[in-house]
XYZ file of C-alpha atoms in Angstrom:
268
model
C -0.120 -0.028 0.079
C 1.561 3.284 -1.276
C 0.038 5.610 1.516
C 2.137 8.391 0.526
C 1.033 8.458 -3.059
C -2.513 8.178 -1.909
C -2.043 11.223 0.572
C -0.575 13.418 -2.224
C -3.446 12.673 -4.524
C -5.819 13.809 -2.023
C -3.629 17.005 -1.077
C -3.375 18.018 -4.939
C -6.915 19.378 -4.616
C -6.206 22.066 -2.068
C -6.509 25.695 -3.265
C -5.530 28.099 -0.511
C -2.272 28.579 0.917
C -3.921 27.703 4.683
C -5.067 24.443 3.122
C -1.573 23.654 1.635
C -0.222 24.411 4.994
C -2.494 22.009 6.873
C -1.745 19.591 4.221
C 1.903 19.735 4.772
C 1.247 19.478 8.604
C -0.940 16.349 8.224
C 1.755 14.868 5.841
C 4.529 15.366 8.444
C 2.379 13.934 11.135
C 1.820 10.736 8.972
C 5.288 10.450 8.449
C 5.894 10.876 12.241
C 3.284 8.187 12.801
C 5.077 5.705 10.217
C 8.208 6.266 12.020
C 6.834 5.270 15.237
C 5.165 2.206 13.501
C 8.536 1.171 12.295
C 9.719 1.406 15.766
C 6.573 -0.495 16.770
C 5.548 2.033 19.205
C 1.966 1.949 17.846
C 0.471 3.859 20.457
C 2.570 6.872 19.445
C 1.713 6.120 15.919
C -1.854 6.445 16.661
C -1.539 9.626 18.331
C 0.205 11.119 15.317
C -2.335 9.764 12.959
C -5.256 11.207 15.297
C -3.501 14.674 14.868
C -3.230 14.246 11.177
C -6.982 13.468 11.149
C -7.734 16.448 13.051
C -6.591 18.399 9.912
C -7.489 16.002 7.163
C -10.374 14.046 8.374
C -11.495 12.937 4.881
C -8.259 11.287 4.156
C -8.893 7.475 3.573
C -5.182 6.496 3.788
C -4.812 8.072 7.376
C -7.912 6.216 8.584
C -6.451 3.075 6.832
C -2.791 3.209 8.619
C -4.402 4.151 11.704
C -6.506 0.856 11.787
C -3.188 -1.000 11.010
C -1.719 0.294 14.183
C -4.805 -0.386 16.145
C -4.480 -4.027 14.671
C -0.984 -4.363 15.756
C -2.091 -3.478 19.344
C -4.934 -5.940 18.987
C -7.553 -3.362 19.476
C -9.671 -4.882 16.936
C -12.950 -3.137 17.468
C -11.330 0.164 17.174
C -9.321 -0.949 14.152
C -12.769 -2.040 12.487
C -14.169 1.276 12.963
C -11.119 2.813 11.405
C -11.147 0.751 8.424
C -15.059 1.505 8.187
C -14.056 5.269 8.090
C -11.451 4.681 5.291
C -14.236 2.555 3.487
C -16.855 5.024 3.747
C -14.597 7.726 2.204
C -12.974 5.518 -0.615
C -15.077 2.277 -0.793
C -12.927 1.115 -4.108
C -9.651 0.815 -1.892
C -9.214 -2.899 -1.576
C -6.486 -2.935 1.039
C -8.958 -1.452 3.627
C -11.393 -4.291 2.648
C -8.434 -6.905 3.054
C -7.394 -5.311 6.655
C -10.778 -5.296 7.850
C -11.475 -9.080 6.716
C -8.182 -9.984 8.609
C -9.414 -8.328 11.527
C -12.857 -9.997 11.817
C -11.144 -13.134 10.999
C -9.006 -12.717 14.162
C -12.085 -12.213 16.154
C -13.583 -15.433 14.731
C -16.491 -13.442 12.884
C -15.809 -15.495 9.827
C -18.995 -14.617 7.885
C -18.201 -10.793 7.823
C -14.694 -11.685 7.190
C -15.676 -13.394 4.023
C -17.799 -10.478 2.942
C -14.886 -8.131 3.453
C -12.650 -10.345 1.426
C -15.310 -10.684 -1.312
C -15.436 -6.972 -1.422
C -11.602 -6.774 -1.792
C -11.584 -9.304 -4.781
C -14.254 -7.236 -6.442
C -12.132 -4.280 -6.607
C -8.835 -6.239 -7.313
C -9.325 -9.875 -8.422
C -5.686 -10.761 -8.521
C -5.042 -10.295 -4.693
C -4.092 -14.001 -4.407
C -3.669 -14.010 -0.519
C -7.055 -12.755 -0.080
C -8.453 -15.312 -2.530
C -6.743 -18.123 -0.352
C -7.737 -16.644 2.819
C -11.363 -16.442 1.649
C -11.386 -19.970 0.557
C -9.856 -21.291 3.763
C -12.649 -19.376 5.654
C -15.189 -21.021 3.278
C -13.766 -24.507 4.074
C -13.740 -23.488 7.729
C -17.260 -22.521 7.779
C -18.350 -25.613 5.743
C -19.599 -23.470 2.836
C -16.858 -23.971 0.365
C -18.688 -26.698 -1.670
C -22.086 -25.152 -1.617
C -20.419 -21.955 -3.216
C -18.024 -23.604 -5.436
C -20.128 -22.916 -8.533
C -20.168 -19.139 -8.178
C -18.073 -17.262 -10.458
C -16.145 -15.361 -7.920
C -15.302 -18.639 -6.091
C -14.179 -20.407 -9.174
C -11.769 -17.357 -9.853
C -10.496 -17.561 -6.365
C -9.859 -21.295 -6.538
C -8.438 -20.890 -9.931
C -6.038 -18.230 -8.663
C -4.767 -20.394 -5.616
C -4.358 -23.594 -7.870
C -2.259 -21.726 -10.311
C -0.346 -20.248 -7.500
C 0.327 -23.770 -6.120
C 1.108 -24.947 -9.486
C 3.942 -22.351 -9.728
C 5.420 -22.995 -6.580
C 5.538 -26.796 -7.202
C 7.035 -26.266 -10.586
C 9.467 -24.001 -8.988
C 10.467 -26.819 -6.381
C 10.802 -29.383 -9.170
C 12.888 -27.095 -11.365
C 15.127 -26.345 -8.307
C 15.529 -30.150 -7.509
C 16.227 -31.161 -11.146
C 18.539 -28.092 -11.828
C 20.667 -28.650 -8.578
C 23.878 -30.205 -9.239
C 24.050 -33.965 -8.546
C 26.616 -33.565 -5.876
C 24.600 -31.376 -3.790
C 21.695 -33.524 -4.046
C 23.767 -36.594 -2.952
C 25.151 -34.817 0.028
C 21.631 -33.613 1.026
C 20.425 -37.225 1.091
C 23.591 -38.599 2.480
C 23.165 -35.926 5.383
C 19.465 -36.903 5.706
C 20.278 -40.499 5.739
C 22.792 -40.032 8.371
C 20.442 -38.010 10.702
C 17.628 -40.469 10.231
C 19.803 -43.402 11.162
C 21.963 -41.973 13.991
C 20.043 -38.881 15.010
C 18.108 -38.283 18.182
C 14.858 -40.377 18.331
C 12.624 -37.316 18.699
C 14.247 -35.191 15.944
C 14.021 -38.387 13.602
C 10.447 -38.719 14.289
C 9.797 -35.176 13.851
C 11.702 -35.249 10.377
C 9.700 -38.246 9.356
C 6.507 -36.675 10.061
C 7.448 -33.562 8.378
C 8.514 -35.201 5.208
C 5.403 -37.509 5.370
C 3.010 -34.275 5.498
C 5.200 -32.337 2.893
C 5.116 -35.182 0.282
C 1.346 -35.880 0.941
C 0.264 -32.518 0.626
C 2.245 -32.040 -2.544
C 0.624 -35.055 -4.191
C -2.942 -33.956 -3.135
C -2.190 -30.600 -4.606
C -0.785 -31.846 -7.734
C -3.796 -34.100 -8.186
C -6.301 -31.186 -7.460
C -4.518 -29.039 -9.766
C -4.641 -31.746 -12.405
C -8.517 -32.193 -11.779
C -9.161 -28.762 -11.932
C -7.162 -28.198 -15.198
C -8.876 -31.298 -16.826
C -12.253 -30.615 -15.194
C -13.974 -30.736 -18.679
C -13.292 -34.361 -18.962
C -14.033 -35.614 -15.636
C -17.798 -36.415 -16.895
C -16.206 -38.733 -19.519
C -13.870 -40.486 -16.999
C -16.902 -41.170 -14.603
C -18.822 -42.704 -17.274
C -15.665 -44.804 -18.450
C -14.784 -45.822 -15.001
C -18.122 -46.116 -13.118
C -20.843 -46.468 -15.600
C -19.408 -49.257 -17.994
C -21.401 -52.392 -16.128
C -19.511 -55.346 -15.181
C -16.206 -54.063 -16.264
C -16.445 -51.416 -13.569
C -16.398 -54.213 -10.747
C -13.869 -56.179 -12.349
C -11.501 -53.034 -12.456
C -12.207 -52.101 -8.889
C -11.629 -55.753 -7.676
C -8.138 -55.672 -9.757
C -7.101 -52.111 -8.228
C -8.143 -53.408 -4.730
C -5.852 -56.641 -5.165
C -3.024 -54.530 -6.342
C -3.314 -52.138 -3.496
C -3.295 -55.097 -1.076
C -0.246 -56.665 -2.596
C 1.892 -53.558 -2.695
C 0.811 -52.607 0.819
C 1.802 -56.121 2.116
C 5.395 -55.931 0.382
C 5.701 -52.506 1.964
C 4.711 -54.019 5.438
C 7.061 -56.973 5.070
C 10.179 -55.116 3.940
C 9.493 -51.578 5.673
């Protein structure tokens, strides 16, 4: 969020010298508040923002940064009120909606948070983090599958899956482009740690790797399903609507799964 640019845009409408002088004072107070915020002295930052608002009460960016400072102090209700003021002045500023949703989420007011995230995405649809947070809340409230056919939710899911695919591809590219000697060194080190390391550490590593690989496989499958969703109906008919062949195929898959599981159990 470039609050300085937003501030100057609002100040550009001043006409008299007195108004210009006041705008400069307000700007300096905002800068003072920003310095306090960087130093994590949020109480002083809020005091500076309040003084600036006495001069420029209709400057949405001051209300927005004031809300950020209140959020840092966990003064959530006051933060929401500050964001509401910013939104009332400039309803098409997505970051105030985003911040408002974040505070509501922290308070456990998920329904209201979802609405705020939706408003942010209406203004700026490519806010990936907002789309992700909204999808998580839909899952948490049990409304994900009920609302999955809505265009805005489909767009959010598409953004998330594309982002996941990007990072997974980046990880795979990193693995395959890393010199073999470094990969060997990594696997040798991992083997030594798993063999001779402290039991609690070894268990933690095993569980961590299991979660990472399981999640990666799940996400890859989800992304592929989404990419090829137009063919899912055809696959369903082939595998589940082909009469006796469906039962034979299911029996064969079950036998193969049991056989592989038995081998792993014996030699693991």
